[in-house]
PDB file of C-alpha atoms in Angstrom:
ATOM      1  CA  MET A   4     -35.452 -23.055  39.314  1.00 60.00           C
ATOM      2  CA  GLN A   5     -32.213 -23.535  37.395  1.00 63.00           C
ATOM      3  CA  ASN A   6     -34.071 -22.969  34.095  1.00 64.00           C
ATOM      4  CA  LYS A   7     -35.266 -19.569  35.322  1.00 61.00           C
ATOM      5  CA  LEU A   8     -31.720 -18.589  36.257  1.00 54.00           C
ATOM      6  CA  ILE A   9     -30.408 -19.653  32.842  1.00 57.00           C
ATOM      7  CA  LEU A  10     -33.199 -17.702  31.149  1.00 48.00           C
ATOM      8  CA  LYS A  11     -32.369 -14.577  33.188  1.00 50.00           C
ATOM      9  CA  VAL A  12     -28.669 -14.871  32.332  1.00 46.00           C
ATOM     10  CA  LYS A  13     -29.515 -15.223  28.627  1.00 47.00           C
ATOM     11  CA  LEU A  14     -31.771 -12.163  28.767  1.00 44.00           C
ATOM     12  CA  ILE A  15     -29.041 -10.118  30.469  1.00 48.00           C
ATOM     13  CA  ILE A  16     -26.483 -11.179  27.865  1.00 46.00           C
ATOM     14  CA  LEU A  17     -28.867 -10.326  25.010  1.00 39.00           C
ATOM     15  CA  SER A  18     -29.582  -6.940  26.584  1.00 40.00           C
ATOM     16  CA  LEU A  19     -25.874  -6.177  26.909  1.00 37.00           C
ATOM     17  CA  LEU A  20     -25.240  -7.228  23.316  1.00 39.00           C
ATOM     18  CA  PHE A  21     -28.082  -5.050  22.063  1.00 40.00           C
ATOM     19  CA  CYS A  22     -26.883  -2.028  24.023  1.00 36.00           C
ATOM     20  CA  SER A  23     -23.311  -2.375  22.831  1.00 36.00           C
ATOM     21  CA  CYS A  24     -24.422  -2.668  19.209  1.00 38.00           C
ATOM     22  CA  THR A  25     -26.358   0.579  19.277  1.00 42.00           C
ATOM     23  CA  ASN A  26     -23.301   2.616  20.306  1.00 53.00           C
ATOM     24  CA  ASN A  27     -21.054   1.946  17.325  1.00 75.00           C
ATOM     25  CA  THR A  28     -18.344   4.447  16.564  1.00 79.00           C
ATOM     26  CA  LEU A  29     -16.090   4.768  13.581  1.00 81.00           C
ATOM     27  CA  SER A  30     -12.567   5.992  14.165  1.00 85.00           C
ATOM     28  CA  GLY A  31      -9.571   6.629  12.006  1.00 88.00           C
ATOM     29  CA  HIS A  32      -7.001   9.097  10.731  1.00 93.00           C
ATOM     30  CA  VAL A  33      -7.023  11.472   7.775  1.00 95.00           C
ATOM     31  CA  TYR A  34      -3.812  12.141   5.850  1.00 95.00           C
ATOM     32  CA  ASP A  35      -2.566  14.282   2.976  1.00 94.00           C
ATOM     33  CA  TYR A  36      -2.160  11.937   0.014  1.00 92.00           C
ATOM     34  CA  ASP A  37       1.050  13.525  -1.296  1.00 91.00           C
ATOM     35  CA  THR A  38       2.946  14.119   1.950  1.00 92.00           C
ATOM     36  CA  GLY A  39       1.486  11.433   4.206  1.00 93.00           C
ATOM     37  CA  GLU A  40       1.137  14.062   6.952  1.00 95.00           C
ATOM     38  CA  PRO A  41      -1.939  13.922   9.230  1.00 96.00           C
ATOM     39  CA  LEU A  42      -4.585  16.558   8.548  1.00 96.00           C
ATOM     40  CA  SER A  43      -6.185  18.484  11.399  1.00 97.00           C
ATOM     41  CA  ASN A  44      -9.541  20.278  11.297  1.00 97.00           C
ATOM     42  CA  VAL A  45     -11.038  18.062   8.602  1.00 97.00           C
ATOM     43  CA  GLN A  46     -14.816  18.359   8.874  1.00 97.00           C
ATOM     44  CA  ILE A  47     -16.470  14.942   8.938  1.00 95.00           C
ATOM     45  CA  ASP A  48     -20.192  14.282   8.622  1.00 94.00           C
ATOM     46  CA  SER A  49     -21.770  10.843   8.992  1.00 89.00           C
ATOM     47  CA  ASN A  50     -25.522  10.788   8.446  1.00 84.00           C
ATOM     48  CA  GLY A  51     -25.935  14.060  10.377  1.00 88.00           C
ATOM     49  CA  ASN A  52     -23.355  13.364  13.120  1.00 90.00           C
ATOM     50  CA  LYS A  53     -20.440  15.777  12.816  1.00 95.00           C
ATOM     51  CA  THR A  54     -16.897  15.928  14.131  1.00 95.00           C
ATOM     52  CA  GLU A  55     -13.434  17.221  13.195  1.00 96.00           C
ATOM     53  CA  THR A  56     -10.029  15.615  13.136  1.00 96.00           C
ATOM     54  CA  ASP A  57      -7.612  16.573  15.883  1.00 96.00           C
ATOM     55  CA  ILE A  58      -3.997  17.741  15.537  1.00 97.00           C
ATOM     56  CA  ASN A  59      -2.952  14.132  14.741  1.00 96.00           C
ATOM     57  CA  GLY A  60      -5.623  13.710  12.065  1.00 95.00           C
ATOM     58  CA  TYR A  61      -7.624  11.411  14.371  1.00 94.00           C
ATOM     59  CA  PHE A  62     -11.421  11.295  14.465  1.00 93.00           C
ATOM     60  CA  ASN A  63     -14.071   9.296  16.280  1.00 90.00           C
ATOM     61  CA  ILE A  64     -17.719   9.568  15.244  1.00 88.00           C
ATOM     62  CA  LYS A  65     -20.923   7.776  16.229  1.00 85.00           C
ATOM     63  CA  ILE A  66     -22.566   5.646  13.564  1.00 81.00           C
ATOM     64  CA  LYS A  67     -25.875   3.835  13.509  1.00 77.00           C
ATOM     65  CA  PRO A  68     -26.004   0.048  13.242  1.00 71.00           C
ATOM     66  CA  ASN A  69     -28.123  -1.488  10.485  1.00 74.00           C
ATOM     67  CA  ASN A  70     -27.450   1.500   8.219  1.00 77.00           C
ATOM     68  CA  ILE A  71     -24.898   2.153   5.528  1.00 80.00           C
ATOM     69  CA  CYS A  72     -22.359   4.575   6.979  1.00 82.00           C
ATOM     70  CA  ARG A  73     -21.595   7.471   4.643  1.00 88.00           C
ATOM     71  CA  LEU A  74     -18.763   9.774   5.603  1.00 89.00           C
ATOM     72  CA  SER A  75     -18.304  13.143   3.976  1.00 94.00           C
ATOM     73  CA  LEU A  76     -14.881  14.738   4.534  1.00 96.00           C
ATOM     74  CA  LYS A  77     -14.085  18.395   3.786  1.00 97.00           C
ATOM     75  CA  LYS A  78     -11.089  20.632   4.351  1.00 96.00           C
ATOM     76  CA  GLU A  79     -10.226  23.944   2.745  1.00 95.00           C
ATOM     77  CA  GLY A  80      -7.606  23.483   0.040  1.00 95.00           C
ATOM     78  CA  TYR A  81      -8.461  19.789  -0.410  1.00 94.00           C
ATOM     79  CA  GLU A  82     -10.844  17.873  -2.620  1.00 93.00           C
ATOM     80  CA  ALA A  83     -13.946  16.725  -0.732  1.00 94.00           C
ATOM     81  CA  LYS A  84     -14.178  12.969  -0.284  1.00 94.00           C
ATOM     82  CA  LYS A  85     -17.004  10.570   0.417  1.00 93.00           C
ATOM     83  CA  VAL A  86     -16.511   7.152   1.969  1.00 87.00           C
ATOM     84  CA  LYS A  87     -19.127   4.429   2.365  1.00 84.00           C
ATOM     85  CA  ARG A  88     -19.056   1.487   4.797  1.00 78.00           C
ATOM     86  CA  LYS A  89     -21.675  -1.273   4.837  1.00 75.00           C
ATOM     87  CA  PRO A  90     -22.687  -3.266   7.912  1.00 72.00           C
ATOM     88  CA  ASP A  91     -22.355  -7.039   7.884  1.00 68.00           C
ATOM     89  CA  SER A  92     -25.287  -9.446   7.525  1.00 67.00           C
ATOM     90  CA  LEU A  93     -26.260  -8.896  11.173  1.00 64.00           C
ATOM     91  CA  GLY A  94     -26.436  -5.129  10.659  1.00 59.00           C
ATOM     92  CA  LEU A  95     -23.238  -4.550  12.620  1.00 59.00           C
ATOM     93  CA  PHE A  96     -19.827  -3.201  11.711  1.00 60.00           C
ATOM     94  CA  SER A  97     -16.828  -5.455  12.254  1.00 58.00           C
ATOM     95  CA  GLN A  98     -13.994  -3.948  14.268  1.00 55.00           C
ATOM     96  CA  GLY A  99     -11.785  -3.989  11.184  1.00 55.00           C
ATOM     97  CA  ASN A 100     -14.395  -2.037   9.264  1.00 52.00           C
ATOM     98  CA  ILE A 101     -14.790   0.791  11.789  1.00 52.00           C
ATOM     99  CA  LYS A 102     -11.584   1.080  13.825  1.00 55.00           C
ATOM    100  CA  ASN A 103      -8.369   2.883  12.903  1.00 58.00           C
ATOM    101  CA  ARG A 104      -9.186   3.506   9.274  1.00 79.00           C
ATOM    102  CA  LYS A 105      -6.754   5.535   7.156  1.00 88.00           C
ATOM    103  CA  ILE A 106      -8.330   8.027   4.777  1.00 89.00           C
ATOM    104  CA  TYR A 107      -6.341  10.165   2.363  1.00 92.00           C
ATOM    105  CA  LEU A 108      -7.380  13.537   0.931  1.00 92.00           C
ATOM    106  CA  PHE A 109      -5.969  15.067  -2.234  1.00 91.00           C
ATOM    107  CA  ASN A 110      -4.657  18.606  -2.058  1.00 90.00           C
ATOM    108  CA  LYS A 111      -6.348  20.678  -4.781  1.00 88.00           C
ATOM    109  CA  GLU A 112      -2.873  21.424  -6.153  1.00 85.00           C
ATOM    110  CA  SER A 113      -2.072  17.699  -6.397  1.00 75.00           C
ATOM    111  CA  ASP A 114      -1.668  15.923  -9.724  1.00 71.00           C
ATOM    112  CA  PHE A 115      -4.265  13.427  -8.486  1.00 62.00           C
ATOM    113  CA  SER A 116      -6.949  15.888  -7.382  1.00 53.00           C
ATOM    114  CA  ASN A 117      -9.003  15.482 -10.552  1.00 57.00           C
ATOM    115  CA  LYS A 118      -9.087  11.666 -10.122  1.00 52.00           C
ATOM    116  CA  ARG A 119     -11.500  11.617  -7.210  1.00 49.00           C
ATOM    117  CA  SER A 120     -13.354   8.470  -6.304  1.00 48.00           C
ATOM    118  CA  ASP A 121     -16.543   9.081  -4.349  1.00 47.00           C
ATOM    119  CA  TYR A 122     -18.192   6.379  -2.211  1.00 44.00           C
ATOM    120  CA  LYS A 123     -15.530   3.696  -2.484  1.00 45.00           C
TER     121      LYS A 123
END
């Protein structure tokens, strides 16, 4: 009887772990490289899921586990940027890899705008 209870508890825990892993989100802030100011209305696309940054430059977007996460960021007057995040060996994203990331965009007028680095 106790073995059945332990088995049920293990199944419930596995189910909860699986459900939580399928609802990964990536969040962070987008800033102007030169001024350090947050950028609002930056269009962000991650494998077909789309969102925009808010007035504080903050975004939160759903990502799929077991897949490389590719972010494409665009804002008028700024160079487009692509960012890539890889899941760990279990196909998951560590909290440090997907929470509160800082991303900087170069203004097209910036001295650095022609030194773009895609997918880094």
